[in-house]
Coordinates of N, CA, C and O in Angstrom, one line a residue:
M1 N 99.1 98.9 123.0 CA 97.9 98.6 122.2 C 97.9 99.6 121.0 O 98.3 100.7 121.2
N2 N 97.6 99.1 119.9 CA 97.6 99.9 118.7 C 96.4 100.9 118.6 O 95.5 100.7 119.4
R3 N 96.4 101.8 117.6 CA 95.3 102.8 117.5 C 94.0 102.1 117.3 O 92.9 102.6 117.9
A4 N 93.9 101.1 116.4 CA 92.6 100.4 116.2 C 92.1 99.8 117.4 O 90.9 99.8 117.7
G5 N 92.9 99.1 118.2 CA 92.5 98.5 119.4 C 92.0 99.5 120.5 O 91.0 99.2 121.1
T6 N 92.7 100.6 120.5 CA 92.2 101.7 121.5 C 90.8 102.2 121.1 O 90.0 102.4 121.9
A7 N 90.6 102.4 119.8 CA 89.3 102.9 119.3 C 88.2 101.9 119.6 O 87.1 102.3 120.0
A8 N 88.5 100.6 119.4 CA 87.5 99.6 119.6 C 87.2 99.5 121.1 O 86.0 99.4 121.5
L9 N 88.2 99.6 122.0 CA 88.0 99.6 123.4 C 87.1 100.8 123.8 O 86.2 100.7 124.7
A10 N 87.4 102.0 123.3 CA 86.7 103.2 123.6 C 85.2 103.0 123.2 O 84.3 103.4 123.9
L11 N 85.0 102.5 122.0 CA 83.6 102.3 121.5 C 82.9 101.3 122.4 O 81.7 101.5 122.8
L12 N 83.5 100.2 122.8 CA 82.8 99.2 123.7 C 82.5 99.9 125.0 O 81.4 99.6 125.6
S13 N 83.4 100.7 125.6 CA 83.0 101.3 126.9 C 81.9 102.3 126.7 O 81.1 102.4 127.7
L14 N 81.8 103.0 125.6 CA 80.6 103.9 125.4 C 79.3 103.1 125.3 O 78.3 103.6 125.7
V15 N 79.3 102.0 124.6 CA 78.1 101.2 124.4 C 77.5 100.8 125.8 O 76.3 100.9 126.0
G16 N 78.3 100.5 126.8 CA 77.9 100.1 128.1 C 77.3 101.3 128.9 O 76.8 101.1 130.0
C17 N 77.5 102.5 128.5 CA 77.1 103.7 129.2 C 75.8 104.3 128.7 O 75.4 105.4 129.2
G18 N 75.1 103.6 127.9 CA 73.9 104.2 127.3 C 72.8 104.2 128.3 O 72.9 103.7 129.4
P19 N 71.7 104.9 128.0 CA 70.5 105.0 128.9 C 69.9 103.6 129.2 O 69.9 102.8 128.3
T20 N 69.3 103.5 130.3 CA 68.5 102.3 130.6 C 67.2 102.4 129.8 O 66.4 103.2 130.2
A21 N 67.0 101.6 128.8 CA 65.9 101.7 128.0 C 65.6 100.4 127.3 O 66.5 99.5 127.2
A22 N 64.4 100.2 126.8 CA 64.1 99.0 126.1 C 63.6 99.4 124.7 O 62.9 100.4 124.6
P23 N 64.1 98.6 123.7 CA 63.6 99.0 122.3 C 62.1 98.7 122.2 O 61.5 97.9 122.8
A24 N 61.5 99.6 121.4 CA 60.1 99.4 121.1 C 59.9 98.2 120.2 O 60.7 97.9 119.4
G25 N 58.8 97.5 120.5 CA 58.5 96.3 119.6 C 57.3 96.6 118.7 O 56.7 97.7 118.8
G26 N 57.0 95.7 117.9 CA 55.9 95.9 117.0 C 56.2 96.7 115.7 O 57.3 97.1 115.5
P27 N 55.2 96.8 114.9 CA 55.3 97.5 113.6 C 55.7 98.9 113.8 O 55.1 99.6 114.6
G28 N 56.7 99.4 113.1 CA 57.1 100.8 113.1 C 57.9 101.1 114.4 O 58.3 102.3 114.5
G29 N 58.1 100.2 115.2 CA 58.8 100.5 116.5 C 60.3 100.4 116.4 O 61.0 100.8 117.3
A30 N 60.8 99.9 115.3 CA 62.3 99.7 115.2 C 63.0 101.0 115.3 O 62.6 102.0 114.7
G31 N 64.0 101.0 116.1 CA 64.8 102.2 116.2 C 64.4 103.2 117.3 O 65.2 104.0 117.7
R32 N 63.2 103.1 117.8 CA 62.7 103.9 118.9 C 63.1 103.3 120.2 O 63.1 102.1 120.4
I33 N 63.5 104.2 121.1 CA 63.9 103.8 122.5 C 62.9 104.4 123.5 O 62.7 105.6 123.4
Y34 N 62.4 103.6 124.4 CA 61.5 104.1 125.4 C 62.1 103.7 126.8 O 62.7 102.7 127.0
P35 N 61.9 104.6 127.8 CA 62.4 104.3 129.1 C 61.7 103.1 129.7 O 60.6 102.8 129.3
V36 N 62.4 102.4 130.6 CA 61.9 101.3 131.3 C 60.8 101.8 132.2 O 60.9 102.8 132.9
A37 N 59.7 101.0 132.3 CA 58.6 101.4 133.1 C 59.0 101.4 134.6 O 59.8 100.5 135.0
P38 N 58.4 102.3 135.4 CA 58.7 102.2 136.9 C 58.1 101.0 137.5 O 57.2 100.4 136.9
P39 N 58.5 100.6 138.6 CA 57.9 99.4 139.3 C 56.5 99.7 139.6 O 56.1 100.9 139.8
P40 N 55.6 98.7 139.8 CA 54.2 99.0 140.2 C 54.2 99.6 141.6 O 55.0 99.3 142.4
P41 N 53.1 100.3 141.8 CA 52.9 100.9 143.2 C 52.7 99.8 144.2 O 52.1 98.8 144.0
E42 N 53.3 100.1 145.4 CA 53.1 99.2 146.5 C 52.3 100.0 147.6 O 52.8 101.0 148.1
F43 N 51.1 99.5 148.0 CA 50.3 100.2 148.9 C 50.7 99.7 150.3 O 50.7 98.6 150.6
L44 N 51.2 100.7 151.2 CA 51.7 100.4 152.5 C 50.7 100.6 153.6 O 50.0 101.6 153.6
Q45 N 50.7 99.7 154.5 CA 50.0 99.9 155.8 C 50.8 99.4 156.9 O 50.9 98.2 157.1
A46 N 51.4 100.3 157.6 CA 52.3 99.9 158.7 C 51.5 99.4 159.9 O 50.4 100.0 160.1
P47 N 51.9 98.4 160.6 CA 51.2 97.9 161.8 C 51.1 99.1 162.8 O 52.0 99.9 163.0
N48 N 50.0 99.1 163.5 CA 49.7 100.1 164.6 C 49.6 101.5 164.1 O 49.7 102.4 164.9
V49 N 49.5 101.8 162.8 CA 49.3 103.1 162.3 C 47.8 103.2 161.7 O 47.5 102.5 160.8
P50 N 47.0 104.0 162.4 CA 45.6 104.0 161.9 C 45.4 104.7 160.5 O 46.3 105.5 160.1
T51 N 44.4 104.3 159.8 CA 44.1 104.9 158.6 C 42.7 105.5 158.6 O 41.8 105.1 159.4
I52 N 42.4 106.4 157.7 CA 41.0 106.9 157.5 C 40.4 105.9 156.5 O 41.0 105.7 155.4
P53 N 39.3 105.3 156.8 CA 38.6 104.3 155.9 C 38.5 104.9 154.5 O 38.1 106.0 154.3
G54 N 38.9 104.1 153.5 CA 38.8 104.4 152.1 C 40.0 105.1 151.6 O 40.0 105.4 150.4
F55 N 41.0 105.3 152.4 CA 42.2 106.0 151.9 C 43.4 105.2 152.2 O 43.5 104.5 153.2
S56 N 44.4 105.2 151.3 CA 45.7 104.6 151.5 C 46.5 105.5 152.4 O 46.5 106.7 152.2
S57 N 47.3 104.9 153.4 CA 48.1 105.7 154.2 C 49.4 106.1 153.5 O 50.0 107.1 153.7
A58 N 49.9 105.2 152.6 CA 51.1 105.5 151.8 C 51.2 104.6 150.6 O 50.7 103.5 150.6
V59 N 51.9 105.1 149.6 CA 52.1 104.3 148.4 C 53.6 104.5 148.1 O 54.1 105.6 148.1
K60 N 54.2 103.3 147.8 CA 55.7 103.3 147.5 C 55.9 102.9 146.0 O 55.3 102.0 145.6
I61 N 56.6 103.8 145.3 CA 57.0 103.5 144.0 C 58.5 103.6 143.9 O 59.1 104.6 144.1
G62 N 59.2 102.4 143.7 CA 60.6 102.4 143.7 C 61.1 102.8 145.1 O 60.7 102.2 146.1
Q63 N 61.9 103.8 145.2 CA 62.5 104.2 146.5 C 61.7 105.5 147.0 O 62.2 106.1 148.0
T64 N 60.6 105.8 146.4 CA 59.8 107.0 146.9 C 58.6 106.6 147.5 O 57.8 105.7 147.0
V65 N 58.3 107.2 148.7 CA 57.1 106.8 149.5 C 56.3 108.1 149.6 O 56.8 109.2 150.0
Y66 N 55.0 108.0 149.1 CA 54.1 109.1 149.2 C 53.1 108.9 150.4 O 52.4 107.9 150.4
L67 N 53.2 109.7 151.4 CA 52.3 109.5 152.6 C 51.2 110.5 152.5 O 51.3 111.6 152.1
A68 N 50.0 110.0 153.0 CA 48.8 110.8 152.9 C 48.0 110.6 154.2 O 48.0 109.5 154.8
G69 N 47.3 111.6 154.6 CA 46.3 111.5 155.7 C 46.9 111.0 157.0 O 46.2 110.2 157.7
Q70 N 48.1 111.4 157.4 CA 48.6 111.0 158.7 C 47.9 111.9 159.8 O 48.1 113.1 159.8
V71 N 47.2 111.2 160.7 CA 46.4 112.0 161.6 C 46.8 111.7 163.1 O 47.6 110.7 163.3
P72 N 46.4 112.5 164.0 CA 46.8 112.3 165.4 C 46.0 111.2 166.2 O 45.4 111.5 167.2
M73 N 46.0 110.0 165.6 CA 45.4 108.9 166.3 C 46.4 107.9 166.7 O 47.3 107.6 165.9
D74 N 46.2 107.2 167.8 CA 47.2 106.2 168.2 C 46.8 104.9 167.6 O 45.8 104.8 166.8
S75 N 47.5 103.8 168.0 CA 47.2 102.5 167.4 C 45.8 101.9 167.7 O 45.3 101.0 167.0
T76 N 45.1 102.5 168.7 CA 43.8 102.0 169.0 C 42.7 102.9 168.4 O 41.6 102.8 168.7
R77 N 43.2 103.8 167.5 CA 42.3 104.8 166.8 C 41.7 105.9 167.8 O 40.7 106.4 167.5
L78 N 42.4 106.1 168.9 CA 42.0 107.2 169.8 C 42.7 108.4 169.5 O 43.9 108.4 169.2
L79 N 42.0 109.6 169.5 CA 42.6 110.9 169.2 C 43.6 111.2 170.3 O 43.2 111.1 171.5
V80 N 44.7 111.7 170.0 CA 45.8 112.0 170.9 C 45.8 113.6 171.0 O 45.7 114.3 170.0
G81 N 46.0 114.1 172.2 CA 46.2 115.5 172.4 C 45.0 116.4 172.1 O 45.1 117.4 171.4
E82 N 43.9 116.1 172.8 CA 42.7 116.9 172.6 C 43.0 118.4 172.9 O 43.5 118.7 173.9
D83 N 42.7 119.3 172.0 CA 42.9 120.7 172.1 C 44.4 121.1 172.2 O 44.7 122.2 172.6
D84 N 45.3 120.2 171.8 CA 46.7 120.5 171.8 C 47.3 120.2 170.5 O 47.6 119.0 170.1
R85 N 47.5 121.2 169.7 CA 48.0 121.1 168.3 C 49.4 120.4 168.3 O 49.7 119.6 167.4
V86 N 50.3 120.8 169.2 CA 51.7 120.3 169.2 C 51.6 118.8 169.5 O 52.3 118.0 168.8
A87 N 50.9 118.4 170.5 CA 50.7 116.9 170.8 C 50.1 116.2 169.6 O 50.6 115.1 169.3
Q88 N 49.2 116.7 168.9 CA 48.6 116.1 167.8 C 49.6 116.0 166.6 O 49.7 114.9 166.0
L89 N 50.4 117.0 166.4 CA 51.4 117.0 165.4 C 52.4 115.9 165.7 O 52.8 115.2 164.8
R90 N 52.8 115.8 166.9 CA 53.8 114.8 167.3 C 53.3 113.4 167.0 O 54.0 112.5 166.5
Q91 N 52.0 113.2 167.3 CA 51.4 111.8 167.0 C 51.4 111.6 165.5 O 51.7 110.5 165.1
A92 N 51.0 112.6 164.7 CA 50.9 112.4 163.3 C 52.3 112.2 162.7 O 52.5 111.3 161.8
L93 N 53.3 112.9 163.3 CA 54.7 112.6 162.8 C 55.2 111.3 163.2 O 55.9 110.6 162.5
D94 N 54.8 110.8 164.4 CA 55.1 109.4 164.8 C 54.6 108.4 163.9 O 55.2 107.4 163.5
N95 N 53.3 108.6 163.5 CA 52.7 107.7 162.5 C 53.4 107.8 161.2 O 53.6 106.7 160.5
A96 N 53.8 109.0 160.7 CA 54.5 109.1 159.4 C 55.8 108.4 159.5 O 56.3 107.7 158.6
S97 N 56.5 108.6 160.7 CA 57.8 107.9 160.9 C 57.7 106.4 160.8 O 58.5 105.7 160.3
A98 N 56.6 105.9 161.5 CA 56.4 104.5 161.5 C 56.2 103.9 160.1 O 56.7 102.8 159.7
I99 N 55.5 104.7 159.2 CA 55.3 104.2 157.9 C 56.6 104.2 157.1 O 57.0 103.3 156.4
V100 N 57.4 105.3 157.3 CA 58.7 105.3 156.6 C 59.6 104.2 157.1 O 60.3 103.5 156.3
R101 N 59.6 103.9 158.4 CA 60.4 102.8 158.9 C 59.9 101.4 158.3 O 60.7 100.6 157.9
F102 N 58.6 101.3 158.2 CA 58.0 100.1 157.6 C 58.4 99.9 156.1 O 58.6 98.8 155.7
A103 N 58.7 101.0 155.4 CA 59.1 101.0 154.1 C 60.7 100.8 154.0 O 61.2 100.8 152.9
R104 N 61.3 100.6 155.1 CA 62.8 100.4 155.3 C 63.6 101.7 155.2 O 64.7 101.7 154.6
G105 N 63.0 102.8 155.7 CA 63.7 104.0 155.7 C 63.8 104.5 157.1 O 63.5 103.8 158.1
V106 N 64.3 105.8 157.2 CA 64.4 106.5 158.5 C 63.6 107.8 158.4 O 63.5 108.3 157.2
P107 N 63.2 108.4 159.5 CA 62.5 109.7 159.4 C 63.2 110.8 158.6 O 62.6 111.6 157.9
A108 N 64.6 110.7 158.6 CA 65.3 111.7 157.9 C 65.2 111.6 156.3 O 65.6 112.4 155.6
D109 N 64.6 110.5 155.9 CA 64.3 110.3 154.5 C 63.1 111.1 154.0 O 62.9 111.2 152.8
L110 N 62.3 111.7 155.0 CA 61.2 112.6 154.6 C 61.8 113.8 154.0 O 62.6 114.5 154.6
I111 N 61.4 114.1 152.7 CA 62.0 115.3 152.1 C 61.0 116.4 151.9 O 61.3 117.5 151.7
K112 N 59.7 116.1 152.1 CA 58.6 117.1 152.0 C 57.5 116.8 152.9 O 57.1 115.6 153.0
L113 N 57.1 117.8 153.7 CA 56.0 117.6 154.6 C 55.0 118.8 154.4 O 55.4 119.9 154.2
T114 N 53.7 118.5 154.4 CA 52.7 119.5 154.4 C 51.9 119.2 155.7 O 51.3 118.1 155.9
I115 N 51.8 120.2 156.5 CA 51.0 120.1 157.8 C 49.7 121.0 157.6 O 49.8 122.2 157.2
Y116 N 48.6 120.4 157.9 CA 47.3 121.0 157.8 C 46.9 121.3 159.2 O 46.8 120.4 160.1
C117 N 46.4 122.5 159.5 CA 46.1 122.9 160.9 C 44.8 123.7 160.9 O 44.6 124.6 160.1
V118 N 43.9 123.3 161.8 CA 42.6 123.9 161.9 C 42.7 125.1 162.8 O 43.2 125.0 163.9
G119 N 42.3 126.3 162.3 CA 42.3 127.5 163.1 C 43.6 127.9 163.7 O 43.7 128.3 164.9
C120 N 44.7 127.9 163.0 CA 46.0 128.2 163.6 C 46.4 129.6 163.5 O 46.1 130.3 162.5
S121 N 47.0 130.1 164.5 CA 47.6 131.4 164.6 C 49.1 131.3 164.2 O 49.6 130.2 164.1
S122 N 49.8 132.4 164.0 CA 51.2 132.4 163.7 C 52.0 131.8 164.8 O 53.0 131.1 164.6
D123 N 51.5 131.9 166.1 CA 52.2 131.3 167.2 C 52.1 129.8 167.2 O 53.0 129.0 167.5
D124 N 50.9 129.3 166.8 CA 50.7 127.9 166.6 C 51.6 127.3 165.5 O 52.2 126.3 165.7
F125 N 51.7 128.0 164.4 CA 52.6 127.6 163.3 C 54.0 127.5 163.8 O 54.8 126.5 163.5
N126 N 54.5 128.5 164.6 CA 55.9 128.5 165.1 C 56.1 127.3 166.0 O 57.2 126.7 166.0
A127 N 55.2 127.1 166.9 CA 55.3 125.9 167.9 C 55.4 124.6 167.1 O 56.2 123.7 167.4
M128 N 54.5 124.5 166.1 CA 54.5 123.2 165.3 C 55.8 123.1 164.5 O 56.3 122.0 164.3
R129 N 56.3 124.2 163.9 CA 57.5 124.1 163.1 C 58.7 123.6 164.0 O 59.5 122.8 163.6
T130 N 58.7 124.1 165.3 CA 59.8 123.7 166.2 C 59.6 122.2 166.5 O 60.6 121.5 166.6
A131 N 58.4 121.8 166.8 CA 58.1 120.4 167.1 C 58.5 119.5 165.9 O 59.1 118.4 166.1
A132 N 58.2 119.9 164.7 CA 58.5 119.1 163.5 C 60.0 119.0 163.3 O 60.5 117.9 163.0
A133 N 60.7 120.1 163.6 CA 62.2 120.1 163.4 C 62.9 119.1 164.4 O 63.9 118.6 164.1
G134 N 62.2 118.9 165.5 CA 62.8 118.0 166.5 C 63.0 116.6 166.2 O 63.8 115.9 166.8
I135 N 62.4 116.1 165.1 CA 62.5 114.6 164.8 C 63.6 114.4 163.7 O 63.9 113.3 163.4
F136 N 64.2 115.5 163.2 CA 65.1 115.4 162.1 C 66.5 115.8 162.6 O 66.7 116.6 163.5
P137 N 67.6 115.2 162.0 CA 68.9 115.6 162.4 C 69.1 117.1 162.1 O 68.5 117.6 161.1
T138 N 69.9 117.8 162.9 CA 70.1 119.3 162.7 C 70.5 119.6 161.3 O 71.4 119.0 160.7
G139 N 69.8 120.5 160.7 CA 70.1 121.0 159.3 C 69.6 120.1 158.2 O 69.9 120.3 157.0
E140 N 68.9 119.0 158.5 CA 68.4 118.1 157.5 C 66.9 117.9 157.5 O 66.3 116.9 157.1
G141 N 66.2 119.0 157.9 CA 64.7 118.9 157.9 C 64.2 119.0 156.5 O 64.8 119.4 155.5
P142 N 63.0 118.5 156.3 CA 62.4 118.4 155.0 C 61.9 119.8 154.5 O 61.8 120.7 155.4
A143 N 61.5 119.9 153.3 CA 60.8 121.1 152.8 C 59.5 121.1 153.5 O 58.8 120.0 153.5
L144 N 59.1 122.2 154.1 CA 57.9 122.2 155.0 C 56.9 123.3 154.5 O 57.3 124.4 154.3
T145 N 55.7 122.8 154.4 CA 54.6 123.8 154.1 C 53.5 123.6 155.2 O 53.2 122.5 155.5
M146 N 53.0 124.7 155.7 CA 52.0 124.6 156.7 C 50.8 125.4 156.1 O 50.9 126.5 155.6
V147 N 49.6 124.7 156.2 CA 48.4 125.2 155.6 C 47.3 125.3 156.7 O 47.0 124.3 157.3
G148 N 46.6 126.4 156.7 CA 45.5 126.6 157.6 C 44.2 126.1 156.9 O 44.0 126.3 155.7
V149 N 43.5 125.2 157.6 CA 42.2 124.7 157.0 C 41.1 124.9 157.9 O 41.2 125.2 159.1
T150 N 39.8 124.7 157.4 CA 38.7 125.0 158.2 C 38.2 123.7 159.0 O 37.6 123.8 160.0
S151 N 38.6 122.5 158.4 CA 38.2 121.3 159.2 C 39.0 120.1 158.7 O 39.7 120.2 157.6
L152 N 39.0 119.1 159.5 CA 39.6 117.8 159.1 C 38.6 116.7 159.3 O 37.5 116.9 159.8
P153 N 38.9 115.4 158.9 CA 37.9 114.4 158.9 C 37.2 114.1 160.3 O 36.0 113.7 160.3
D154 N 37.9 114.3 161.4 CA 37.2 114.1 162.7 C 37.2 115.5 163.4 O 38.1 116.3 163.3
P155 N 36.0 115.8 164.0 CA 35.9 117.2 164.6 C 36.9 117.5 165.6 O 37.3 118.7 165.8
G156 N 37.5 116.5 166.3 CA 38.6 116.8 167.3 C 39.9 117.0 166.8 O 40.9 117.5 167.5
M157 N 40.1 116.6 165.5 CA 41.4 116.8 164.9 C 41.8 118.2 164.6 O 41.0 118.9 163.9
L158 N 42.9 118.6 165.0 CA 43.4 120.0 164.8 C 44.5 120.0 163.8 O 44.9 121.0 163.2
V159 N 45.2 118.8 163.6 CA 46.4 118.7 162.7 C 46.3 117.4 162.0 O 45.9 116.4 162.5
A160 N 46.8 117.5 160.7 CA 47.1 116.3 159.9 C 48.2 116.6 159.0 O 48.6 117.8 158.9
L161 N 48.8 115.6 158.4 CA 50.0 115.9 157.5 C 50.0 114.9 156.4 O 49.5 113.8 156.5
D162 N 50.7 115.3 155.4 CA 51.1 114.3 154.3 C 52.6 114.6 153.9 O 53.1 115.6 154.4
G163 N 53.2 113.8 153.1 CA 54.6 114.0 152.8 C 55.1 113.1 151.8 O 54.4 112.2 151.3
V164 N 56.4 113.3 151.5 CA 57.1 112.4 150.5 C 58.4 112.1 151.2 O 59.1 112.9 151.7
A165 N 58.8 110.8 151.1 CA 60.1 110.3 151.5 C 60.8 109.6 150.4 O 60.2 108.9 149.6
V166 N 62.1 109.9 150.3 CA 62.9 109.2 149.3 C 63.9 108.4 150.1 O 64.8 108.9 150.8
L167 N 63.7 107.1 150.0 CA 64.6 106.1 150.7 C 66.0 106.1 150.1 O 66.1 106.0 148.9
R168 N 67.0 106.3 150.9 CA 68.3 106.4 150.4 C 69.1 105.1 150.3 O 70.3 105.0 150.0
G169 N 68.4 104.0 150.6 CA 69.0 102.7 150.5 C 68.1 101.6 150.9 O 67.0 101.9 151.5
T170 N 68.4 100.4 150.7 CA 67.6 99.3 151.2 C 67.8 98.9 152.6 O 67.0 98.2 153.2
I171 N 68.9 99.4 153.2 CA 69.2 99.2 154.6 C 69.2 100.5 155.3 O 69.9 101.5 154.9
P172 N 68.3 100.7 156.3 CA 68.3 102.0 157.0 C 69.6 102.5 157.5 O 70.4 101.8 158.0
D173 N 69.9 103.8 157.3 CA 71.2 104.4 157.6 C 71.1 104.9 159.1 O 70.5 105.9 159.4
R174 N 71.8 104.2 159.9 CA 71.7 104.5 161.4 C 72.4 105.8 161.7 O 72.1 106.4 162.8
T175 N 73.3 106.3 160.9 CA 73.9 107.6 161.2 C 72.9 108.7 161.0 O 73.1 109.8 161.6
R176 N 71.9 108.5 160.3 CA 70.9 109.6 160.1 C 69.6 109.3 160.9 O 68.6 110.0 160.8
D177 N 69.7 108.3 161.7 CA 68.5 107.9 162.5 C 68.7 108.2 164.0 O 69.4 107.5 164.7
P178 N 68.1 109.3 164.5 CA 68.3 109.6 165.9 C 67.9 108.6 166.9 O 68.3 108.6 168.0
E179 N 67.0 107.7 166.5 CA 66.5 106.7 167.4 C 67.2 105.4 167.3 O 66.9 104.4 168.0
A180 N 68.3 105.3 166.5 CA 69.0 104.1 166.3 C 69.6 103.6 167.6 O 69.7 102.4 167.9
G181 N 70.1 104.5 168.4 CA 70.7 104.0 169.7 C 69.7 103.6 170.7 O 70.1 103.0 171.7
T182 N 68.4 103.8 170.5 CA 67.4 103.4 171.5 C 66.8 102.1 171.2 O 66.0 101.6 172.0
R183 N 67.1 101.5 170.1 CA 66.6 100.2 169.8 C 67.5 99.1 170.0 O 68.7 99.2 170.0

């Protein structure tokens, strides 16, 4: 191939590598490039996961799922683990995991968790940290924040959580899913 042909081929390959963007339209918009808008939010409600009336349990935008208000209630809206913070945390984590699965992910896709605890001591926080770590593959736990609070929406609730999951694909990755062998 001659020098002119090589230069043309290099230029064509660079044109295909540009940013994903759409040109601006309308008066004065010529030449400006704006990023493509993100997909619209998708409000998720997984079956058998209770919600607090008036609140969304999760919102998905693209491959990111924002979870809110995961509480220690079972599918019949009964409080689980009265006076047992670890049991309540496990139920809230089960609910969060169900929502991530509903969004076509696995619990290991959770990258950030915030746990809210009523009247917790440092021993309570340590026990809950250990329980939370148990649902993730070793060494792949999310960024974790634990916050002491004075109350939660229901007087018997001692624990609630929220979080962020980034789904790593449209098909759940069974190698990162500790429950894959049980289904």
